[in-house]
Amino acid sequence: MNMRKDITFRSIALFLICSGLAGSAVAEMGRTALVLGGGGARGAAHIGVLEVLERERIPVDCVVGTSMGALVAGSYAAGLSPKKMRKKLAEADWTDIFLDVADFSQLSYRKKKVSQRYLPGTELGVTHKGFQLQSGVVAGEKIKLFFNQLVDANLGERNIEQLSIPLAIVATDIGTGERVVFREGSLTQAMRASMSVPGLMAPVEYKGRKLVDGGLVDNVPIVLGRELCNADRVIAVNVGSPLREPENIGSVLSVTAQMIGTLTKQNVERSLTSLTGQDIYIYPELGTIKASEFARYDEAADAGRKAAEQQVMLLRTLSVDKNTYTAWKNKNKYAPKTEIVIDEVRIAPTNRVHQNYVARQIRQVPGTLLDRPELEQDLIRTYGDGFYQNVDYRVIRENDENVLEIIAREKEVSLDYLVFGFSIDNEYRQESNFNFRAAYRNTWINSYGGEFFASADVGGKPRVELDFYQPLDTRHHFFIEPNYLRKREDISIFVDDERIADYQLDTSYTEMVVGANLGGYGQSRLGWRDYHVKGEADLSSVVLPNVDERFGGFVYELNLDRRNRLYFPSHGWRSDISYFDSHHEGYSKLSADLGGAYKISDYVLSVRTAYTTSLKGELPIYDAVMLGGFLRMSGYASNQILGDEALYGHIRTEKIIGRMPLGLNGDLRLGFGLEAAKLETNYTLSTGDDWLDSGVIYLGGETPFGPLYLGYGFTSKGDYNMYLQLGAL
C-alpha cells in the first residue's frame, strides 16, 4: 500500500516538474499569438494550419479569431484537436444548419396551415410605431446548437475566461460600428456573434448591444493578438475572399456583398501593416471556394495545410521537443463530461408566450441523463412554433444540482405581423388565374395564447377569412374557434369535352368548433357550420340551376400530416377526413383523402387516394366532387369532372435530377404519374360509371415563392392539358 502511494506521489511530482519545464522551455522562446481571420467557409483552412502546428509541435500562448476564425479559434482554445474539428465538420449537415426551420412533420397543425398559403420569410411585424422587418434571413438557431455540440457546451456552459488558452473573439456593434472583443462570458455566444453576417444572419444581443460579424472592423486582428498575451510574435492566417470583378456586380445582393468585402479588405490591409519581421503570415490559396460553400471544408482545410507547409522552415523555429509539447497539450486538454444527470428542468421567464407553452415541447425528464440529440430536436420544434428569435439552453449548477434551463427569446419583430403569398395558375384549357394574398396575425392576445387571424385574397379567386383561435389551456391541448369565410370561384362547366357555361359560385359560412391539437400529428375539430351559397350560371340549364341557399349542419374534421416537407416531400404521410351533415338540405358529405411519399435513392414514390360520398341524399352541384386539373386528373381541364360518390387515386414517381437553378433552394424533380377516377353519379360526363384515366409528366422544384410546376397531362382518349403553376394554390 505504501509502495503504491509512493509511486503515485512520484508520478504527480514528475508531472509537475515536466509541466514546469515545459512552461520554462516555452517561455524561453518568447510568447506566440495565433490569429485566425474571417472568411466564411474558407475559414476551414485554419484547420489545415493547425494540423501543421500540431505535427511540428508548436505551442501557442493565446488565440484570437474573427468570424469563421472565431469558430476555429474557440474550438482550439476549448481543447478540440484539428483532427476532431475535421470530423465534426464532416458530420455536419451544412444545408440543414443554415435552414432555421423544423421538419414540417414536427410543426403544429396551425403553423402548417399558415405555411400552406403564405410564404416563409415574408413576415412584417406590426407595432404601434409602424412596421418591422426581420433582422436577418437566418436566425442562427441550428448554428448555435451546432456550436454547443462542437465545444461540448451542451453538457455545461463553456466560458472564455475558464479556458486554458487565453482567447479573444471579435464582433462588431452594428449600432455604433465599434469593435467588441469577447474575453469572457459564453464561448458559443461569442462565436455566434462573430459569425453574424449582416443581413444574412440575425444579430446577437449582448449587454444591450446588437452584434454582427467582426470582419467588418477587424477581420485579421493582429494587434489584438499581440496585446492579448503580450506576444513576441504572431502567426497570422488570412482566408478572406477577393473582391468581385466589376462585370460580376449587378444585383442588389452582389453590390451589398462587394461593399462588405471592401470594408473588410481595407481593415485587413491596415492590420497587415502591423506585421513585423518576427511574425509569420500565412495566406492560403483557396481558389474558387466561396465563403458560402461550407460543404467544401475539406478542400479548404487541405489548402490551409499546404500554405502552412510553405512556411514550415519558419514555423520550425518555434518547435519544442516532444515532452515539452505533450506537457503543453496536456495542460490545455479538456476532458468533456460524457454524461450528466438533470435534476431540474426550468423555463426561463418569457414576455408574452406562456412558459408552459414552451415546456410542452421539452421531453427531458428530471432525474435522467441529459439526452442531447433529443433535446436539440425539442428546441428546433419549439423554434418552429414561430414566436421566437432563438431557443437555446444551458446546464447550470445550483445547490449541488444540475439545472437544465430552456431560454426561449421572443422575436424582436413583433408577435403581431403580416404575412404574404401569391399564386399563378396557367393551364391550356382554362383562363389563367393570379391571386395575391395577405394575412394579419395578432398572436398571444391573452396568457392562454388567443389569436386573431384575418386574411384576404384578391385576383381570380377572391377570398376573405376571419378567425379567432382560443386555447383552453396553457399547453394548447384544446381550443374553441369561431370562424367566418367567404370565397368566390368561377367554374367552367363541361359536358364531355365541350365547355357549355361558366358557373359563378359564391360561398360563405360561419362556424363554431371545439377541437384538440394532436401534437405534431394534426388536429381534430367538431362543431356547427352555417352556409350561404349562391350559384349563378351564364347559361340556364337543368344541369346548372341557379341557387341561393342558406343551411347549416354538424361538421367534423380530422387532419393529420407527417410529411417532412410541405412541398416535394421525400417521406411521410398525410390524412384528411371530414364529415358534414345538413338536415335542412337532406344530404351529408363524407370525404377521406390519404397520401404518402417514400424516397429510394434519387427517386421519390408518391401515392394518393381520395374518396367522397353522400351517406344520405345526393351532393348538390355547389358541393359536388370536382376533379380535373394538375394532379387531379391532369388530362382534363380544372373542375371538368363533377359528380357524387367519387373515388380517385394516383401513383407518381419523381427522379431528383439536380438542384433548382439560379441558387434556388430545393430539389429539381422530373415526375411521371398515372391517375384514375370513378364516379357513381357523373354530372358532366356521359361516360356513366366507367373508370376515367389520366397521366402526367412534369418538371418541378421549390422556389422562394413556393412550388413551381411545368406539366403535361393526357388521357387515353387523346385529351390533354398543359400547366404552369407557381406558388401555393
XYZ file of C-alpha atoms in Angstrom:
729
model
C 0.000 0.000 0.000
C 2.839 2.382 0.949
C 4.618 1.476 -2.279
C 1.510 2.429 -4.296
C 1.292 5.766 -2.503
C 4.976 6.364 -3.171
C 4.553 5.604 -6.871
C 1.538 7.906 -7.076
C 3.415 10.706 -5.311
C 6.408 10.333 -7.621
C 4.154 10.325 -10.701
C 2.467 13.536 -9.628
C 5.784 15.129 -8.802
C 7.216 14.095 -12.165
C 4.181 15.538 -13.980
C 4.501 18.841 -12.134
C 8.228 19.016 -12.852
C 7.658 18.267 -16.560
C 4.890 20.848 -16.707
C 7.192 23.372 -15.109
C 9.993 22.533 -17.508
C 7.546 22.759 -20.400
C 6.422 26.161 -19.260
C 10.035 27.216 -18.833
C 11.017 25.919 -22.269
C 8.100 27.646 -23.943
C 8.771 30.859 -22.039
C 12.406 30.933 -23.194
C 11.223 31.055 -26.803
C 9.014 34.060 -26.191
C 5.260 34.257 -26.471
C 3.304 33.346 -29.627
C -0.172 34.558 -30.575
C -2.225 32.690 -33.173
C -4.532 34.978 -35.178
C -7.241 33.376 -37.346
C -9.083 35.640 -39.774
C -12.628 35.514 -41.091
C -13.769 34.274 -44.464
C -16.860 32.117 -44.107
C -16.397 28.561 -45.341
C -12.884 29.463 -46.488
C -12.014 29.604 -42.776
C -11.853 25.800 -42.697
C -8.306 26.403 -43.997
C -7.401 27.231 -40.389
C -7.823 23.549 -39.537
C -5.097 22.622 -42.021
C -2.787 25.229 -40.487
C -3.438 23.788 -37.017
C -2.601 20.310 -38.307
C 0.855 21.533 -39.316
C 1.359 23.357 -35.998
C 0.444 20.159 -34.178
C 2.742 17.990 -36.295
C 5.634 20.406 -35.834
C 4.950 20.635 -32.085
C 4.380 24.385 -31.993
C 2.594 25.635 -28.854
C 0.810 28.976 -28.735
C 0.195 31.284 -25.790
C -3.093 32.802 -26.934
C -5.575 32.599 -29.797
C -7.621 35.335 -31.458
C -10.342 34.839 -34.065
C -12.885 36.647 -36.193
C -15.965 35.149 -37.875
C -15.109 31.617 -39.064
C -11.719 32.191 -37.472
C -13.580 32.657 -34.176
C -15.201 29.261 -34.634
C -11.860 27.517 -35.145
C -10.049 29.611 -32.514
C -12.768 28.987 -29.943
C -12.793 25.258 -30.667
C -8.991 25.058 -30.434
C -8.864 27.000 -27.171
C -11.631 24.758 -25.837
C -9.424 21.708 -26.373
C -10.671 20.417 -29.721
C -7.923 18.886 -31.859
C -7.648 19.656 -35.607
C -8.467 16.004 -36.338
C -11.654 16.220 -34.308
C -12.581 19.521 -35.978
C -12.417 17.857 -39.386
C -14.590 15.026 -38.092
C -17.181 17.404 -36.639
C -17.376 19.392 -39.879
C -17.733 16.148 -41.849
C -20.660 15.076 -39.677
C -22.468 18.413 -40.014
C -25.353 18.770 -42.477
C -24.446 22.231 -43.765
C -27.581 22.601 -45.855
C -29.753 21.903 -42.825
C -27.700 24.012 -40.384
C -28.464 27.188 -42.319
C -32.178 26.387 -42.598
C -33.858 27.670 -39.443
C -36.918 25.501 -39.884
C -38.142 22.464 -38.055
C -39.061 19.388 -40.031
C -42.546 20.104 -41.415
C -43.882 16.993 -39.684
C -42.946 18.481 -36.292
C -44.837 21.770 -36.680
C -48.156 22.424 -35.002
C -51.115 21.973 -37.315
C -51.952 25.673 -37.089
C -48.433 26.549 -38.219
C -48.763 24.042 -41.070
C -51.995 25.679 -42.236
C -50.360 29.104 -42.411
C -47.361 27.618 -44.266
C -49.681 26.162 -46.905
C -50.884 29.571 -48.058
C -48.218 32.104 -47.073
C -44.561 32.384 -47.951
C -41.877 31.882 -45.314
C -39.687 34.912 -44.736
C -42.413 37.446 -45.629
C -43.289 38.315 -42.039
C -43.700 42.029 -41.430
C -44.035 42.934 -37.762
C -46.821 45.326 -36.799
C -46.299 47.650 -33.818
C -47.654 50.993 -32.630
C -44.525 52.532 -34.201
C -45.160 51.027 -37.622
C -43.796 48.011 -39.458
C -40.727 45.929 -38.591
C -38.667 43.774 -40.929
C -36.748 40.699 -39.843
C -33.139 41.413 -38.882
C -31.725 38.540 -40.920
C -32.637 35.828 -43.390
C -31.302 33.228 -40.933
C -31.839 33.497 -37.178
C -28.950 31.132 -36.480
C -30.915 28.690 -34.303
C -29.326 25.492 -35.620
C -25.928 27.159 -35.950
C -25.893 27.976 -32.226
C -26.875 24.403 -31.329
C -24.060 23.143 -33.567
C -21.598 25.392 -31.698
C -22.841 23.974 -28.381
C -22.106 20.481 -29.625
C -18.764 21.451 -31.157
C -17.221 22.715 -27.913
C -19.193 20.470 -25.531
C -21.205 23.405 -24.197
C -24.225 21.128 -24.394
C -23.131 19.498 -21.114
C -22.438 22.726 -19.262
C -21.602 26.324 -20.142
C -18.103 26.911 -21.530
C -16.891 30.372 -20.590
C -13.974 32.064 -22.337
C -12.236 33.091 -19.108
C -12.173 29.456 -17.938
C -10.310 28.122 -20.984
C -6.694 27.038 -20.578
C -5.519 29.031 -23.606
C -6.324 32.771 -23.461
C -8.871 33.568 -26.173
C -10.319 36.733 -27.707
C -13.148 36.840 -30.250
C -14.016 39.904 -32.338
C -17.534 41.124 -33.193
C -18.977 44.427 -34.431
C -21.571 46.632 -32.726
C -23.917 47.282 -35.650
C -25.358 50.309 -33.832
C -22.081 52.188 -33.348
C -19.666 50.468 -35.724
C -17.317 49.792 -32.811
C -15.231 46.701 -32.336
C -16.408 44.467 -29.493
C -13.936 41.968 -28.044
C -15.099 38.938 -26.081
C -12.550 37.941 -23.432
C -15.072 36.466 -21.043
C -18.584 35.073 -20.997
C -20.274 32.404 -23.078
C -17.933 30.923 -25.675
C -20.701 29.848 -28.050
C -22.462 33.212 -27.825
C -19.216 34.956 -28.784
C -18.656 32.568 -31.701
C -22.231 33.079 -32.899
C -21.928 36.892 -32.670
C -18.660 36.965 -34.592
C -20.213 34.962 -37.453
C -23.404 37.054 -37.859
C -23.097 38.245 -41.449
C -25.210 41.454 -41.654
C -28.499 40.950 -43.478
C -27.975 37.209 -43.756
C -27.871 36.218 -40.093
C -29.711 37.942 -37.260
C -27.525 39.985 -34.861
C -26.766 38.703 -31.363
C -27.955 40.798 -28.433
C -25.224 41.273 -25.825
C -25.383 43.716 -22.923
C -27.810 45.967 -24.758
C -25.820 45.925 -27.999
C -26.562 44.214 -31.304
C -23.508 42.403 -32.558
C -22.651 41.188 -36.052
C -19.665 39.772 -37.916
C -16.357 41.036 -36.552
C -14.901 41.057 -40.057
C -16.449 44.476 -40.654
C -13.980 46.103 -38.265
C -11.060 43.694 -37.717
C -11.027 40.617 -39.917
C -7.419 39.616 -39.109
C -6.920 41.064 -35.583
C -3.121 41.019 -35.402
C -2.762 43.917 -32.948
C -5.314 42.331 -30.623
C -3.384 39.055 -30.709
C -0.185 40.825 -29.773
C -1.924 42.605 -26.888
C -3.798 39.587 -25.534
C -0.751 37.697 -24.295
C 1.990 40.317 -24.782
C 3.181 38.238 -27.720
C 6.696 38.458 -29.133
C 5.446 37.118 -32.433
C 2.196 36.454 -34.274
C 1.195 33.623 -36.581
C -1.495 35.299 -38.703
C -3.737 33.397 -41.128
C -5.765 35.356 -43.694
C -8.562 33.489 -45.521
C -10.531 36.479 -46.812
C -12.338 36.425 -50.153
C -11.078 38.576 -53.031
C -13.324 41.344 -54.335
C -15.608 40.567 -57.267
C -14.699 41.633 -60.771
C -16.755 44.649 -61.963
C -18.543 42.588 -64.615
C -19.860 40.273 -61.873
C -21.549 43.072 -59.940
C -25.119 43.750 -60.980
C -27.743 42.688 -58.470
C -28.515 44.404 -55.172
C -27.096 41.393 -53.323
C -23.824 41.472 -55.252
C -23.451 45.217 -54.624
C -24.047 44.668 -50.887
C -21.550 41.794 -50.812
C -18.956 43.943 -52.604
C -19.499 46.783 -50.133
C -18.925 44.446 -47.161
C -15.933 42.941 -48.959
C -14.433 46.390 -49.497
C -14.770 47.314 -45.808
C -13.193 44.015 -44.830
C -10.328 44.373 -47.304
C -9.491 47.845 -46.014
C -9.297 46.795 -42.356
C -7.228 43.716 -43.285
C -4.732 45.888 -45.166
C -4.416 48.154 -42.113
C -3.923 45.158 -39.861
C -1.226 43.631 -42.084
C 0.883 46.789 -41.775
C 1.448 45.876 -38.109
C 3.319 42.674 -39.024
C 6.989 42.609 -38.038
C 9.964 40.528 -39.088
C 9.293 38.177 -36.166
C 5.787 37.348 -37.378
C 4.676 34.554 -39.720
C 1.969 35.356 -42.271
C 0.010 32.536 -43.943
C -2.296 33.241 -46.877
C -3.818 30.006 -48.277
C -4.607 29.759 -51.968
C -8.321 28.953 -51.809
C -9.168 29.411 -55.480
C -12.868 29.178 -56.269
C -14.014 28.213 -52.772
C -16.722 30.708 -51.825
C -17.469 31.955 -48.332
C -20.836 30.167 -48.511
C -19.535 26.757 -49.644
C -19.241 25.004 -46.292
C -19.547 21.612 -47.956
C -16.036 22.237 -49.390
C -14.498 22.389 -45.897
C -12.113 19.517 -46.716
C -10.678 21.338 -49.749
C -10.240 24.496 -47.684
C -8.513 22.603 -44.859
C -6.138 20.976 -47.350
C -5.341 24.401 -48.835
C -4.555 25.711 -45.351
C -2.265 22.774 -44.690
C -0.461 23.367 -47.986
C 0.020 27.073 -47.209
C 1.431 26.259 -43.772
C 3.804 23.715 -45.330
C 5.220 26.512 -47.478
C 6.164 28.353 -44.262
C 7.351 25.236 -42.450
C 11.009 26.332 -42.170
C 9.967 29.476 -40.315
C 7.441 27.572 -38.230
C 10.059 25.031 -37.136
C 11.964 27.787 -35.376
C 9.054 27.731 -32.898
C 9.050 23.949 -32.391
C 9.671 22.397 -28.981
C 10.715 18.872 -28.056
C 8.169 16.079 -27.794
C 7.973 16.011 -23.995
C 7.548 19.755 -23.761
C 4.785 19.788 -26.388
C 2.991 16.825 -24.797
C 3.063 18.578 -21.437
C 1.692 21.762 -23.061
C -1.100 19.795 -24.733
C -1.995 18.020 -21.518
C -2.132 21.322 -19.700
C -4.631 22.654 -22.227
C -6.525 19.415 -22.699
C -10.243 19.444 -21.943
C -11.908 16.304 -20.625
C -15.561 16.578 -21.672
C -18.274 15.218 -19.461
C -19.635 12.081 -21.057
C -22.967 12.096 -19.258
C -24.838 14.269 -16.834
C -27.998 13.738 -14.791
C -30.545 16.566 -14.965
C -32.165 17.269 -11.604
C -34.483 20.076 -12.706
C -35.880 21.424 -15.980
C -36.603 25.143 -15.912
C -38.104 27.510 -18.479
C -36.552 30.988 -18.391
C -39.044 33.867 -17.994
C -40.817 34.954 -21.184
C -42.731 38.079 -22.125
C -45.984 37.126 -23.905
C -45.593 33.417 -24.609
C -46.612 31.288 -21.623
C -43.784 29.240 -20.112
C -45.978 26.121 -20.131
C -46.349 26.503 -23.891
C -42.564 26.332 -24.210
C -42.369 23.440 -21.728
C -44.829 21.297 -23.710
C -42.133 20.544 -26.297
C -39.374 19.509 -23.848
C -39.205 15.757 -23.209
C -36.250 15.756 -20.797
C -37.325 14.131 -17.513
C -35.710 15.250 -14.214
C -33.616 12.515 -12.666
C -32.478 11.112 -16.019
C -29.363 11.546 -18.148
C -29.324 14.540 -20.466
C -30.356 13.349 -23.917
C -28.691 15.982 -26.107
C -29.918 14.800 -29.546
C -33.495 14.596 -28.276
C -33.201 17.992 -26.581
C -31.924 19.630 -29.770
C -34.894 18.201 -31.669
C -37.196 19.620 -28.996
C -35.589 23.060 -29.275
C -35.876 23.101 -33.068
C -39.519 22.057 -32.766
C -40.084 24.826 -30.198
C -38.429 27.338 -32.518
C -40.750 26.097 -35.267
C -43.755 27.491 -33.379
C -42.711 30.788 -34.949
C -42.722 33.056 -31.894
C -39.018 33.144 -31.044
C -35.860 34.895 -32.143
C -33.955 31.859 -30.910
C -34.310 28.981 -28.477
C -31.264 27.827 -26.533
C -30.371 26.002 -23.358
C -27.710 25.787 -20.710
C -26.849 23.434 -17.868
C -26.061 25.267 -14.635
C -25.134 24.109 -11.132
C -27.397 25.285 -8.317
C -27.322 23.867 -4.800
C -25.305 20.865 -5.993
C -27.916 20.084 -8.656
C -27.800 20.218 -12.455
C -30.469 22.563 -13.770
C -31.402 22.453 -17.455
C -32.607 25.939 -18.356
C -34.510 26.453 -21.606
C -34.197 30.013 -22.931
C -36.845 30.987 -25.495
C -36.229 34.587 -26.535
C -39.234 36.064 -28.287
C -38.907 37.695 -31.684
C -37.599 41.210 -31.957
C -40.084 41.547 -34.792
C -43.497 41.903 -33.154
C -45.567 38.783 -32.457
C -48.300 40.634 -34.367
C -47.447 40.549 -38.034
C -48.470 40.449 -41.666
C -47.641 37.558 -43.976
C -47.986 37.392 -47.743
C -48.355 34.893 -50.539
C -49.388 34.587 -54.152
C -50.158 32.010 -56.801
C -50.094 31.818 -60.583
C -52.141 29.091 -62.263
C -51.914 28.839 -66.033
C -53.398 25.974 -67.987
C -54.083 25.390 -71.655
C -57.819 24.625 -71.326
C -58.788 27.311 -68.815
C -58.286 31.004 -68.164
C -55.196 31.965 -66.201
C -55.559 32.751 -62.524
C -53.415 35.046 -60.422
C -54.048 35.545 -56.734
C -52.302 37.762 -54.208
C -52.972 37.145 -50.535
C -52.166 38.832 -47.251
C -52.984 37.948 -43.669
C -52.731 39.636 -40.293
C -51.965 37.518 -37.216
C -52.466 39.044 -33.787
C -50.946 36.371 -31.548
C -50.844 35.871 -27.784
C -53.716 38.242 -27.120
C -54.037 36.648 -23.693
C -51.962 34.402 -21.440
C -53.535 31.275 -22.942
C -52.380 32.213 -26.441
C -55.538 33.564 -28.046
C -55.024 34.586 -31.664
C -56.966 36.730 -34.134
C -56.401 35.952 -37.803
C -57.687 37.944 -40.786
C -56.835 37.250 -44.415
C -57.809 38.424 -47.870
C -57.115 37.107 -51.369
C -57.524 39.276 -54.449
C -57.435 38.056 -58.029
C -59.149 35.257 -59.890
C -60.325 33.538 -56.696
C -61.153 36.238 -54.130
C -61.494 35.133 -50.529
C -61.894 36.679 -47.063
C -61.437 34.882 -43.751
C -61.792 35.963 -40.113
C -60.803 33.599 -37.339
C -60.369 33.658 -33.576
C -58.421 30.787 -32.041
C -58.670 30.459 -28.270
C -56.771 27.667 -26.498
C -58.421 26.390 -23.328
C -55.176 25.553 -21.531
C -51.626 26.908 -21.489
C -50.225 23.906 -23.371
C -52.845 24.272 -26.159
C -54.264 20.779 -25.909
C -57.835 22.011 -26.503
C -59.366 25.090 -28.105
C -62.501 26.790 -29.360
C -62.524 28.568 -32.703
C -65.226 30.743 -34.278
C -64.562 31.333 -37.959
C -66.017 33.202 -40.938
C -65.039 32.552 -44.542
C -66.295 33.837 -47.867
C -64.922 32.880 -51.261
C -65.882 33.143 -54.901
C -64.880 30.833 -57.699
C -65.722 30.808 -61.395
C -66.153 27.219 -62.544
C -66.167 26.282 -66.209
C -68.849 23.655 -66.832
C -68.250 20.968 -69.436
C -70.442 18.311 -70.947
C -67.953 15.710 -72.060
C -65.225 17.826 -73.706
C -67.435 20.786 -74.617
C -67.417 23.811 -72.391
C -71.040 24.941 -72.188
C -71.172 27.502 -69.407
C -69.435 29.348 -66.622
C -70.800 28.953 -63.129
C -70.056 31.590 -60.506
C -70.135 30.040 -57.053
C -70.197 32.383 -54.060
C -69.852 30.501 -50.780
C -69.731 31.847 -47.249
C -70.010 30.173 -43.906
C -69.818 30.885 -40.209
C -68.773 28.136 -37.847
C -68.086 27.455 -34.205
C -65.923 24.471 -33.368
C -64.182 22.902 -30.412
C -61.022 20.992 -31.094
C -57.983 19.146 -29.878
C -54.393 19.597 -31.013
C -52.653 16.275 -31.543
C -49.048 17.419 -31.156
C -47.038 17.279 -34.359
C -49.622 14.973 -35.894
C -52.510 17.311 -36.513
C -55.852 18.494 -35.246
C -59.393 17.259 -34.618
C -62.421 19.615 -34.799
C -66.146 19.267 -34.108
C -68.796 21.956 -34.421
C -71.619 23.613 -36.314
C -71.367 25.384 -39.671
C -73.923 27.741 -41.270
C -73.670 28.105 -45.054
C -74.899 30.686 -47.514
C -74.390 29.516 -51.086
C -75.191 31.453 -54.245
C -74.629 29.881 -57.631
C -75.378 31.529 -60.938
C -74.706 30.268 -64.444
C -74.314 32.421 -67.528
C -76.462 29.856 -69.358
C -79.537 28.415 -67.621
C -79.994 24.656 -67.855
C -81.353 21.748 -65.914
C -77.801 20.706 -65.059
C -76.935 24.140 -63.728
C -79.713 25.536 -61.572
C -79.273 28.979 -60.074
C -79.202 28.605 -56.304
C -79.464 30.840 -53.262
C -79.435 28.580 -50.223
C -78.925 29.028 -46.501
C -78.460 25.936 -44.395
C -76.455 24.571 -41.516
C -75.131 21.318 -40.189
C -72.696 19.498 -37.975
C -69.099 19.328 -39.147
C -66.248 17.073 -38.063
C -62.659 17.180 -39.340
C -59.582 15.103 -38.576
C -56.408 16.397 -40.212
C -53.101 14.576 -39.775
C -49.858 15.458 -41.547
C -46.465 13.821 -41.003
C -44.738 14.786 -44.250
C -41.172 16.016 -43.860
C -41.842 18.909 -46.253
C -44.958 20.724 -47.344
C -43.910 20.707 -50.991
C -41.959 17.886 -52.615
C -41.792 15.660 -49.518
C -39.356 12.754 -49.627
C -41.049 10.793 -46.861
C -44.089 10.917 -44.613
C -47.851 10.734 -44.936
C -50.994 12.794 -44.512
C -54.671 12.086 -43.906
C -57.677 14.418 -44.143
C -61.114 13.167 -43.121
C -64.208 15.367 -42.953
C -67.931 14.877 -42.462
C -70.766 17.389 -42.903
C -74.413 16.612 -42.185
C -77.143 19.043 -43.211
C -80.626 18.055 -42.098
C -82.103 21.093 -43.870
C -80.672 20.198 -47.279
C -81.195 16.491 -46.784
C -77.667 15.405 -47.597
C -74.414 14.561 -45.893
C -70.877 14.535 -47.242
C -68.049 12.246 -46.182
C -64.549 12.798 -47.581
C -61.306 10.952 -46.956
C -58.013 11.891 -48.606
C -54.831 9.904 -47.875
C -51.339 10.285 -49.303
C -47.719 9.456 -48.664
C -44.184 9.645 -50.047
C -41.147 7.395 -49.790
C -37.625 8.014 -51.084
C -35.483 5.307 -52.663
C -32.056 6.586 -53.711
C -32.721 9.518 -56.088
C -36.353 8.536 -56.643
C -39.423 9.564 -54.659
C -42.539 7.402 -54.864
C -45.823 9.173 -54.032
C -49.308 7.718 -53.741
C -52.684 9.285 -53.061
C -56.244 8.055 -52.794
C -59.388 10.101 -52.132
C -62.989 9.086 -51.676
C -66.070 11.300 -51.339
C -69.665 10.200 -50.964
C -73.035 11.295 -49.616
C -74.244 8.975 -46.865
C -77.741 10.333 -47.334
C -79.274 12.197 -50.236
C -77.198 13.356 -53.180
C -74.490 16.002 -53.277
C -75.849 19.258 -54.746
C -73.863 20.757 -57.586
C -72.488 23.523 -55.366
C -70.971 20.887 -53.058
C -70.202 18.205 -55.628
C -66.906 16.397 -56.096
C -64.714 18.366 -58.508
C -61.908 16.668 -60.406
C -59.703 17.811 -63.258
C -56.573 19.908 -63.247
C -52.965 19.308 -62.295
C -52.568 16.118 -60.214
C -56.383 15.835 -60.003
C -56.903 14.009 -63.321
C -54.338 16.083 -65.173
C -55.558 15.297 -68.706
C -58.816 17.116 -68.008
C -59.489 20.819 -67.501
C -59.796 22.088 -63.945
C -63.129 21.018 -62.417
C -64.228 19.435 -65.708
C -65.488 16.374 -63.819
C -68.386 16.974 -61.386
C -70.317 14.297 -59.568
C -71.201 12.292 -56.492
C -69.518 9.308 -54.843
C -66.096 9.633 -56.408
C -63.001 7.521 -55.954
C -59.703 8.979 -57.114
C -56.144 7.713 -56.922
C -52.719 8.299 -58.367
C -49.233 6.919 -58.173
C -46.251 9.058 -59.083
C -42.538 8.607 -59.284
C -40.144 11.548 -59.239
C -36.486 11.480 -60.175
C -34.284 14.022 -58.395
C -32.227 15.295 -61.318
C -30.357 18.080 -59.527
C -30.844 21.288 -57.633
C -33.001 24.207 -58.677
C -31.091 26.662 -60.914
C -30.154 30.257 -60.072
C -29.261 29.339 -56.492
C -32.861 28.457 -55.578
C -33.344 26.103 -52.669
C -34.738 22.606 -53.161
C -34.548 19.614 -55.448
C -35.271 19.765 -59.159
C -37.510 16.806 -59.975
C -38.766 15.115 -63.123
C -42.043 13.357 -62.413
C -44.384 10.899 -64.070
C -47.776 9.851 -62.736
C -50.763 7.664 -63.527
C -54.222 8.679 -62.316
C -57.652 7.073 -62.242
C -61.127 8.104 -61.071
C -64.582 6.573 -60.879
C -67.837 8.437 -60.188
C -71.079 6.611 -59.431
C -73.039 9.715 -60.430
C -71.433 11.909 -63.075
C -72.980 15.342 -63.598
C -70.881 16.455 -66.569
C -69.593 13.412 -68.478
C -71.640 10.888 -70.439
C -69.320 8.019 -69.572
C -71.593 6.888 -66.739
C -69.805 4.967 -64.030
C -66.823 3.948 -66.183
C -63.299 4.408 -64.893
C -61.533 7.516 -66.137
C -57.785 7.560 -66.690
C -55.093 10.187 -66.961
C -51.334 10.535 -66.991
C -48.966 13.395 -66.273
C -45.343 14.320 -66.924
C -43.885 17.334 -65.161
C -40.800 19.209 -64.063
C -40.944 20.751 -60.614
C -38.981 22.299 -57.784
C -39.248 24.595 -54.799
C -38.549 28.319 -55.077
C -38.682 31.197 -52.555
C -42.168 31.863 -53.985
C -43.467 28.347 -53.416
C -43.563 25.265 -55.655
C -43.017 25.610 -59.391
C -44.507 23.087 -61.820
C -44.378 22.770 -65.587
C -46.576 19.838 -66.599
C -48.346 17.989 -69.409
C -51.440 15.869 -68.712
C -53.068 13.400 -71.097
C -55.775 10.726 -71.294
C -56.165 7.507 -73.271
C -58.934 9.239 -75.284
C -56.464 11.761 -76.642
C -57.411 14.689 -74.394
C -54.553 16.727 -72.995
C -53.769 19.778 -70.912
C -50.660 21.827 -70.117
C -49.799 23.588 -66.867
C -47.577 26.267 -65.421
C -48.061 26.807 -61.705
C -46.144 28.875 -59.177
C -46.966 29.379 -55.526
C -49.410 27.775 -53.116
C -52.746 27.251 -54.828
